[in-house]
CSV table of C-alpha atoms and ligand atoms in Angstrom, one decimal:
chain,number,residue,atom,x,y,z
A,1,MET,CA,16.8,16.1,20.2
A,2,LEU,CA,13.3,14.8,20.2
A,3,THR,CA,12.3,13.9,23.4
A,4,LYS,CA,12.4,10.4,23.4
A,5,GLN,CA,16.0,10.6,22.3
A,6,LYS,CA,17.3,12.0,24.9
A,7,ILE,CA,15.3,10.0,27.5
A,8,ILE,CA,17.0,6.7,25.7
A,9,HIS,CA,20.3,8.7,26.0
A,10,SER,CA,19.8,9.1,29.4
A,11,LEU,CA,19.1,5.7,29.9
A,12,LEU,CA,22.0,4.5,28.0
A,13,ALA,CA,24.3,6.9,29.9
A,14,GLU,CA,23.5,5.6,34.0
A,15,SER,CA,22.2,2.2,35.3
A,16,TRP,CA,19.1,3.8,37.2
A,17,VAL,CA,17.3,6.8,36.2
A,18,SER,CA,14.8,8.6,38.5
A,19,GLY,CA,11.7,9.5,37.2
A,20,VAL,CA,12.1,12.7,38.8
A,21,ASP,CA,15.4,13.5,37.3
A,22,VAL,CA,14.4,13.0,33.8
A,23,ALA,CA,11.0,15.1,34.2
A,24,THR,CA,13.3,18.3,35.8
A,25,ARG,CA,16.2,17.5,33.1
A,26,LEU,CA,13.1,17.6,30.3
A,27,GLY,CA,11.3,20.2,31.7
A,28,LEU,CA,8.2,17.5,31.8
A,29,SER,CA,5.7,16.2,34.2
A,30,ARG,CA,6.3,12.5,35.7
A,31,THR,CA,3.3,11.7,33.9
A,32,ALA,CA,4.6,12.4,30.4
A,33,VAL,CA,8.1,10.9,31.3
A,34,TRP,CA,5.7,7.5,32.0
A,35,ASN,CA,3.5,8.1,28.6
A,36,HIS,CA,7.0,8.1,26.8
A,37,ILE,CA,8.1,5.4,28.9
A,38,VAL,CA,5.0,3.3,27.5
A,39,SER,CA,5.5,4.1,24.1
A,40,LEU,CA,9.3,3.2,24.0
A,41,ARG,CA,8.6,-0.1,25.5
A,42,GLU,CA,6.0,-0.6,22.7
A,43,LYS,CA,9.3,0.2,20.3
A,44,GLY,CA,10.8,-2.8,21.4
A,45,TYR,CA,13.0,-1.0,24.4
A,46,ALA,CA,13.2,-3.1,27.6
A,47,ILE,CA,12.8,-0.6,30.3
A,48,LYS,CA,12.5,-1.7,34.0
A,49,SER,CA,10.9,0.5,36.3
A,50,ASP,CA,10.9,0.9,40.1
A,51,PRO,CA,9.0,3.2,42.5
A,52,LYS,CA,12.0,4.0,44.3
A,53,ARG,CA,14.9,3.9,41.9
A,54,GLY,CA,13.4,4.8,38.8
A,55,TYR,CA,14.0,3.4,35.4
A,56,LYS,CA,16.7,0.9,33.8
A,57,LEU,CA,17.2,0.0,30.1
A,58,GLN,CA,17.7,-3.9,30.0
A,59,GLY,CA,17.6,-4.4,26.0
A,60,VAL,CA,17.2,-2.4,22.8
A,61,PRO,CA,15.3,-3.2,20.0
A,62,SER,CA,17.3,-4.3,16.9
A,63,SER,CA,16.1,-1.8,14.5
A,64,LEU,CA,18.5,1.5,13.7
A,65,TYR,CA,16.3,3.7,15.4
A,66,PRO,CA,18.0,7.1,15.3
A,67,GLU,CA,18.0,7.6,19.2
A,68,LEU,CA,20.2,4.4,19.3
A,69,VAL,CA,22.5,5.8,16.3
A,70,SER,CA,23.3,9.0,17.7
A,71,TYR,CA,23.9,8.2,21.3
A,72,GLY,CA,27.7,9.7,21.3
A,73,LEU,CA,27.9,9.5,17.9
A,74,GLY,CA,29.8,13.1,17.7
A,75,VAL,CA,29.8,13.5,14.2
A,76,LYS,CA,29.8,17.1,12.1
A,77,ARG,CA,27.2,16.7,9.6
A,78,ILE,CA,26.7,12.6,8.3
A,79,GLY,CA,24.2,11.5,10.5
A,80,ARG,CA,23.3,14.5,12.6
A,81,GLN,CA,20.1,14.6,11.1
A,82,MET,CA,18.3,10.9,10.7
A,83,ILE,CA,15.0,10.1,9.4
A,84,HIS,CA,14.2,6.0,9.9
A,85,HIS,CA,11.5,4.3,8.4
A,86,ASP,CA,10.8,0.8,9.3
A,87,LEU,CA,9.3,0.0,5.6
A,88,ILE,CA,9.7,2.1,2.4
A,89,GLY,CA,10.2,1.9,-1.0
A,90,SER,CA,13.7,3.3,-1.7
A,91,THR,CA,15.7,5.4,0.9
A,92,ASN,CA,17.1,7.0,-2.1
A,93,THR,CA,13.6,7.8,-3.8
A,94,GLU,CA,13.0,9.6,-0.7
A,95,ALA,CA,16.1,11.6,0.0
A,96,MET,CA,16.0,12.9,-3.5
A,97,ARG,CA,12.3,13.7,-2.9
A,98,ILE,CA,12.4,15.7,0.4
A,99,ALA,CA,16.4,16.5,-0.1
A,100,LEU,CA,15.6,20.3,-0.6
A,101,ASP,CA,14.5,20.8,2.8
A,102,LEU,CA,16.9,18.9,4.7
A,103,SER,CA,20.6,19.8,5.7
A,104,ASP,CA,23.7,18.5,4.5
A,105,GLY,CA,24.7,15.4,5.9
A,106,THR,CA,21.0,13.8,6.8
A,107,VAL,CA,20.4,10.2,6.9
A,108,VAL,CA,17.1,8.3,5.7
A,109,VAL,CA,17.7,4.8,7.2
A,110,ALA,CA,15.0,2.0,6.7
A,111,GLU,CA,14.7,-1.4,8.1
A,112,GLN,CA,13.7,-2.7,4.8
A,113,GLN,CA,12.4,-1.4,1.1
A,114,ASP,CA,10.1,-2.9,-1.0
A,115,HIS,CA,11.2,-1.0,-4.6
A,116,GLY,CA,15.3,-1.2,-3.5
A,117,ARG,CA,17.2,0.7,-6.3
A,118,GLY,CA,20.4,-0.4,-7.7
A,119,ARG,CA,22.7,1.3,-9.9
A,120,LEU,CA,22.0,0.9,-14.3
A,121,ASN,CA,18.2,0.4,-13.0
A,122,ARG,CA,18.6,-2.9,-11.2
A,123,LYS,CA,16.7,-3.7,-8.0
A,124,TRP,CA,18.3,-3.7,-5.0
A,125,GLU,CA,16.7,-7.2,-2.8
A,126,SER,CA,16.4,-7.0,0.9
A,127,VAL,CA,14.7,-8.7,3.7
A,128,SER,CA,13.9,-6.9,6.8
A,129,GLY,CA,16.8,-6.2,9.5
A,130,LYS,CA,19.2,-8.0,7.5
A,131,SER,CA,20.7,-5.3,5.8
A,132,ILE,CA,21.8,-1.6,6.1
A,133,LEU,CA,19.6,0.6,4.0
A,134,PHE,CA,20.4,4.3,3.8
A,135,SER,CA,20.9,7.2,1.7
A,136,VAL,CA,23.0,10.4,2.6
A,137,VAL,CA,22.4,13.7,1.7
A,138,LEU,CA,25.2,16.4,0.6
A,139,LYS,CA,25.0,19.6,-0.2
A,140,PRO,CA,28.2,20.7,-0.9
A,141,ASP,CA,28.4,24.2,-2.3
A,142,PHE,CA,31.8,23.7,-4.5
A,143,VAL,CA,31.3,20.5,-6.4
A,144,ARG,CA,30.5,20.3,-10.3
A,145,PRO,CA,28.1,18.0,-11.5
A,146,VAL,CA,31.4,16.4,-13.6
A,147,GLU,CA,32.9,15.7,-10.0
A,148,ALA,CA,29.8,13.0,-9.2
A,149,TYR,CA,32.4,10.2,-8.8
A,150,LYS,CA,34.2,11.7,-6.2
A,151,PHE,CA,31.4,11.5,-3.6
A,152,THR,CA,31.0,7.6,-4.7
A,153,MET,CA,35.1,7.0,-4.3
A,154,PHE,CA,34.9,9.0,-0.8
A,155,VAL,CA,31.8,6.7,0.6
A,156,ALA,CA,33.7,3.3,-1.4
A,157,VAL,CA,36.7,4.4,0.7
A,158,SER,CA,34.8,4.9,4.2
A,159,LEU,CA,32.8,1.3,3.4
A,160,SER,CA,35.9,-0.8,3.1
A,161,GLU,CA,38.2,0.9,5.7
A,162,VAL,CA,35.6,0.3,8.3
A,163,LEU,CA,34.6,-3.3,6.9
A,164,ILE,CA,38.5,-4.1,7.2
A,165,GLU,CA,39.1,-2.5,10.4
A,166,SER,CA,35.8,-3.7,11.7
A,167,THR,CA,36.2,-7.6,10.7
A,168,GLY,CA,39.7,-7.9,9.4
A,169,ILE,CA,38.3,-9.5,5.8
A,170,ASP,CA,39.9,-8.5,3.2
A,171,VAL,CA,37.7,-6.0,1.2
A,172,ASP,CA,38.3,-5.4,-2.7
A,173,ILE,CA,36.3,-2.4,-4.5
A,174,LYS,CA,35.1,-3.2,-8.1
A,175,TRP,CA,35.3,-0.1,-10.1
A,176,PRO,CA,33.5,1.7,-10.2
A,177,ASN,CA,31.6,1.0,-6.7
A,178,ASP,CA,30.8,-2.1,-5.5
A,179,ILE,CA,32.5,-3.7,-2.2
A,180,TYR,CA,33.4,-7.3,-2.7
A,181,VAL,CA,34.7,-10.2,-0.1
A,182,LYS,CA,36.2,-12.8,-2.1
A,183,ASP,CA,34.0,-13.4,-5.0
A,184,LYS,CA,30.6,-11.7,-3.6
A,185,LYS,CA,29.5,-8.4,-3.7
A,186,VAL,CA,28.4,-7.3,-0.2
A,187,ALA,CA,27.8,-3.8,-0.8
A,188,GLY,CA,26.5,-0.8,-3.2
A,189,ILE,CA,26.6,2.2,-3.7
A,190,LEU,CA,23.9,4.6,-5.8
A,191,THR,CA,24.8,8.1,-6.3
A,192,GLU,CA,22.0,10.5,-7.8
A,193,MET,CA,21.8,14.2,-8.2
A,194,SER,CA,20.0,17.0,-8.6
A,195,ALA,CA,22.3,19.6,-10.7
A,196,GLU,CA,21.6,22.6,-13.0
A,197,ALA,CA,24.0,23.5,-15.3
A,198,ASP,CA,27.1,23.7,-13.3
A,199,THR,CA,26.2,23.4,-10.2
A,200,ILE,CA,25.3,20.7,-7.8
A,201,LYS,CA,21.9,21.3,-5.8
A,202,HIS,CA,22.3,17.9,-4.2
A,203,VAL,CA,23.5,14.4,-3.9
A,204,VAL,CA,21.8,11.5,-2.4
A,205,VAL,CA,24.6,8.7,-1.8
A,206,GLY,CA,22.3,5.4,-1.2
A,207,ILE,CA,24.1,2.3,0.7
A,208,GLY,CA,23.3,-0.9,0.9
A,209,ILE,CA,25.2,-3.4,3.2
A,210,ASN,CA,24.1,-6.9,3.1
A,211,MET,CA,24.9,-8.0,6.8
A,212,ASP,CA,23.2,-11.4,7.4
A,213,GLN,CA,21.2,-12.8,4.6
A,214,SER,CA,22.1,-16.5,3.3
A,215,SER,CA,22.4,-17.0,-0.4
A,216,ASN,CA,18.6,-17.9,-0.3
A,217,ASP,CA,17.8,-14.5,0.4
A,218,PHE,CA,19.1,-13.6,-3.1
A,219,SER,CA,17.3,-14.3,-6.1
A,220,GLY,CA,18.9,-16.6,-8.4
A,221,ASP,CA,20.2,-14.0,-10.7
A,222,LEU,CA,22.3,-12.7,-8.2
A,223,LYS,CA,24.9,-15.1,-8.0
A,224,ASN,CA,27.5,-12.5,-7.0
A,225,ALA,CA,25.6,-11.3,-4.1
A,226,GLY,CA,26.6,-12.3,-0.7
A,227,SER,CA,26.4,-10.9,2.8
A,228,LEU,CA,29.2,-10.5,5.6
A,229,SER,CA,27.9,-13.1,7.6
A,230,MET,CA,29.2,-15.4,5.3
A,231,PHE,CA,32.4,-14.6,6.1
A,232,VAL,CA,32.6,-13.3,9.9
A,233,GLN,CA,30.9,-14.5,13.0
A,234,SER,CA,29.2,-12.2,14.7
A,235,ILE,CA,28.6,-8.6,12.9
A,236,ASP,CA,26.3,-5.9,14.7
A,237,ARG,CA,24.4,-4.0,12.5
A,238,LEU,CA,24.2,-1.1,14.9
A,239,VAL,CA,27.8,-1.0,15.5
A,240,ILE,CA,28.6,-1.4,12.0
A,241,PHE,CA,26.6,1.2,11.2
A,242,ARG,CA,27.6,3.6,13.7
A,243,GLN,CA,31.0,3.5,12.8
A,244,VAL,CA,30.1,3.5,8.5
A,245,LEU,CA,28.5,7.1,9.8
A,246,SER,CA,31.7,8.1,11.8
A,247,LYS,CA,33.6,7.4,9.0
A,248,LEU,CA,31.5,8.9,6.6
A,249,ASP,CA,31.6,11.9,8.3
A,250,PHE,CA,35.7,12.0,8.4
A,251,TYR,CA,36.2,11.7,4.8
A,252,TYR,CA,33.7,13.9,3.7
A,253,ASP,CA,35.1,16.3,6.0
A,254,LYS,CA,38.6,15.9,4.1
A,255,PHE,CA,36.7,16.5,0.7
A,256,LEU,CA,35.1,19.4,2.0
A,257,ASN,CA,38.8,20.6,2.9
A,258,GLY,CA,40.2,20.0,-0.6
A,259,ASN,CA,41.7,16.7,0.6
A,260,PHE,CA,40.6,14.6,-2.1
A,261,ASP,CA,43.9,13.4,-3.2
A,262,THR,CA,44.1,11.4,-0.4
A,263,ILE,CA,41.0,9.8,-0.9
A,264,PHE,CA,41.5,9.2,-4.2
A,265,SER,CA,45.0,7.4,-3.5
A,266,LYS,CA,43.3,5.3,-1.0
A,267,TRP,CA,40.7,4.2,-3.3
A,268,LYS,CA,42.9,3.4,-5.9
A,269,HIS,CA,44.6,1.1,-3.4
A,270,MET,CA,41.7,-0.6,-2.3
A,271,CYS,CA,40.1,-1.1,-6.0
A,272,THR,CA,41.4,-4.2,-7.6
A,273,THR,CA,40.1,-3.9,-10.8
A,274,LYS,CA,43.4,-2.9,-12.8
A,275,GLY,CA,45.7,-5.4,-14.3
A,276,LYS,CA,42.3,-7.4,-14.7
A,277,THR,CA,40.8,-9.1,-18.1
A,278,VAL,CA,37.2,-7.6,-18.1
A,279,ARG,CA,34.3,-7.8,-20.8
A,280,PHE,CA,32.6,-4.6,-21.3
A,281,LYS,CA,30.1,-3.4,-24.0
A,282,LEU,CA,30.8,-0.5,-26.0
A,283,LYS,CA,28.1,1.4,-28.4
A,284,ASN,CA,26.4,-2.3,-27.3
A,285,VAL,CA,29.1,-4.3,-29.0
A,286,PRO,CA,30.6,-6.8,-26.4
A,287,VAL,CA,34.4,-6.0,-25.6
A,288,VAL,CA,37.3,-7.6,-24.1
A,289,GLY,CA,40.1,-6.0,-22.7
A,290,VAL,CA,42.8,-5.5,-19.8
A,291,VAL,CA,42.3,-2.6,-17.3
A,292,ASP,CA,45.5,-0.4,-18.1
A,293,ASP,CA,44.8,2.3,-15.2
A,294,ILE,CA,41.8,4.2,-13.6
A,295,LEU,CA,43.0,7.4,-13.9
A,296,GLU,CA,41.9,10.6,-11.3
A,297,ASP,CA,38.5,11.3,-13.1
A,298,GLY,CA,37.3,8.0,-12.1
A,299,ALA,CA,37.5,6.4,-15.6
A,300,LEU,CA,38.9,2.8,-16.5
A,301,SER,CA,41.5,3.1,-19.1
A,302,VAL,CA,41.2,-0.3,-20.9
A,303,LYS,CA,43.4,-1.3,-23.3
A,304,VAL,CA,41.7,-3.4,-26.2
A,305,GLY,CA,42.5,-5.1,-29.2
A,306,GLY,CA,45.4,-3.5,-31.6
A,307,GLY,CA,46.6,-1.8,-28.2
A,308,ASP,CA,44.2,1.1,-28.0
A,309,LEU,CA,42.9,2.4,-25.0
A,310,VAL,CA,39.4,2.9,-24.1
A,311,LYS,CA,37.8,5.3,-21.4
A,312,LEU,CA,34.9,3.9,-19.7
A,313,TYR,CA,33.2,6.5,-17.0
A,314,SER,CA,29.9,4.5,-16.2
A,315,GLY,CA,28.6,1.4,-17.1
A,316,ASP,CA,29.1,-2.0,-16.3
A,317,ILE,CA,32.2,-4.4,-16.6
A,318,THR,CA,32.3,-8.4,-16.2
A,319,ILE,CA,35.3,-9.8,-14.5
A,320,LEU,CA,37.2,-12.4,-16.8
B,1,BTN,C1,24.2,-1.4,-6.8
B,1,BTN,O1,25.2,-1.8,-6.2
B,1,BTN,O2,23.6,-1.2,-7.5
B,1,BTN,C2,23.8,0.1,-6.1
B,1,BTN,C3,23.0,-0.3,-4.8
B,1,BTN,C4,22.2,0.5,-4.0
B,1,BTN,C5,21.6,0.2,-2.8
B,1,BTN,C6,21.0,1.5,-1.9
B,1,BTN,S1,20.1,0.9,-0.4
B,1,BTN,C7,20.0,1.7,0.0
B,1,BTN,C8,19.5,3.0,-1.1
B,1,BTN,N1,17.9,3.0,-1.3
B,1,BTN,C9,18.1,2.4,-2.7
B,1,BTN,O3,17.4,2.3,-3.4
B,1,BTN,N2,19.2,2.1,-3.0
B,1,BTN,C10,20.2,2.0,-1.9
């Protein structure tokens, strides 16, 4: 753990922390501790100092800094290592770029992206500090490339459960991986991977959760985009992010331990696309059908005119 992280954790744990205690615990001089305090203040931490009592944390910045996110998190893999950026092109692009050097479960998080990417080459828009934008690097050694949809499913289940548990609102998963509240998309998942023949080298799952945007923050063509603050009164980015990481860690562990069936049945239960009339493109031709089932391999089985069943593995559907 970095020194700054250790200092913040000490300040979060106790009301006053003496400079001597921190210096002894961390093997630093008192001047070095003071220098860290100065730079933490520059990062936005409000730290009071008193010659007799030492230091007291009076306020934290609103950023998703690793030292705040990791305090008491207790995860096995997801979020044990975290890389934070104030601004980056895309956390997915960055995580894919450096994935070889990262351990399983490392999180790349940003306050803002200026080239955020969605599925099907779409843009993912963000305003600084109004959403949660991060990517998780996963390196399981037994998953085949054809099973990549399983990553998206455990992530969709984790996100939905956190939102339901922490806000009490009804959340739907729209196939394959969009998280909706009422008719608004509040979160999206972009799963990318590097694979060779039948082996996955690493998977990067990018997650964007819209927290506090108003409808003006989304471009005109994103009519279905919404944010959680449109549905719930007070919602804290840091709290939600920590809960999401814990939940991802929990379900990733289940996944690694061969319990994907439980994840799939939860996903199917939360996915409201079954029974809906949908429009999609088949070899570039628009087709309308009724969703008959969602299959174990992640495919959507759609009954089209004449009663034929069409299986969709990727792409986009419009619910009519
Ligand atoms: C979608 O619904 O189309 C997927 C959106 C995924 C957006 C997230 S934000 C963090 C990560 N970085 C990106 O560039 N994209 C994903």
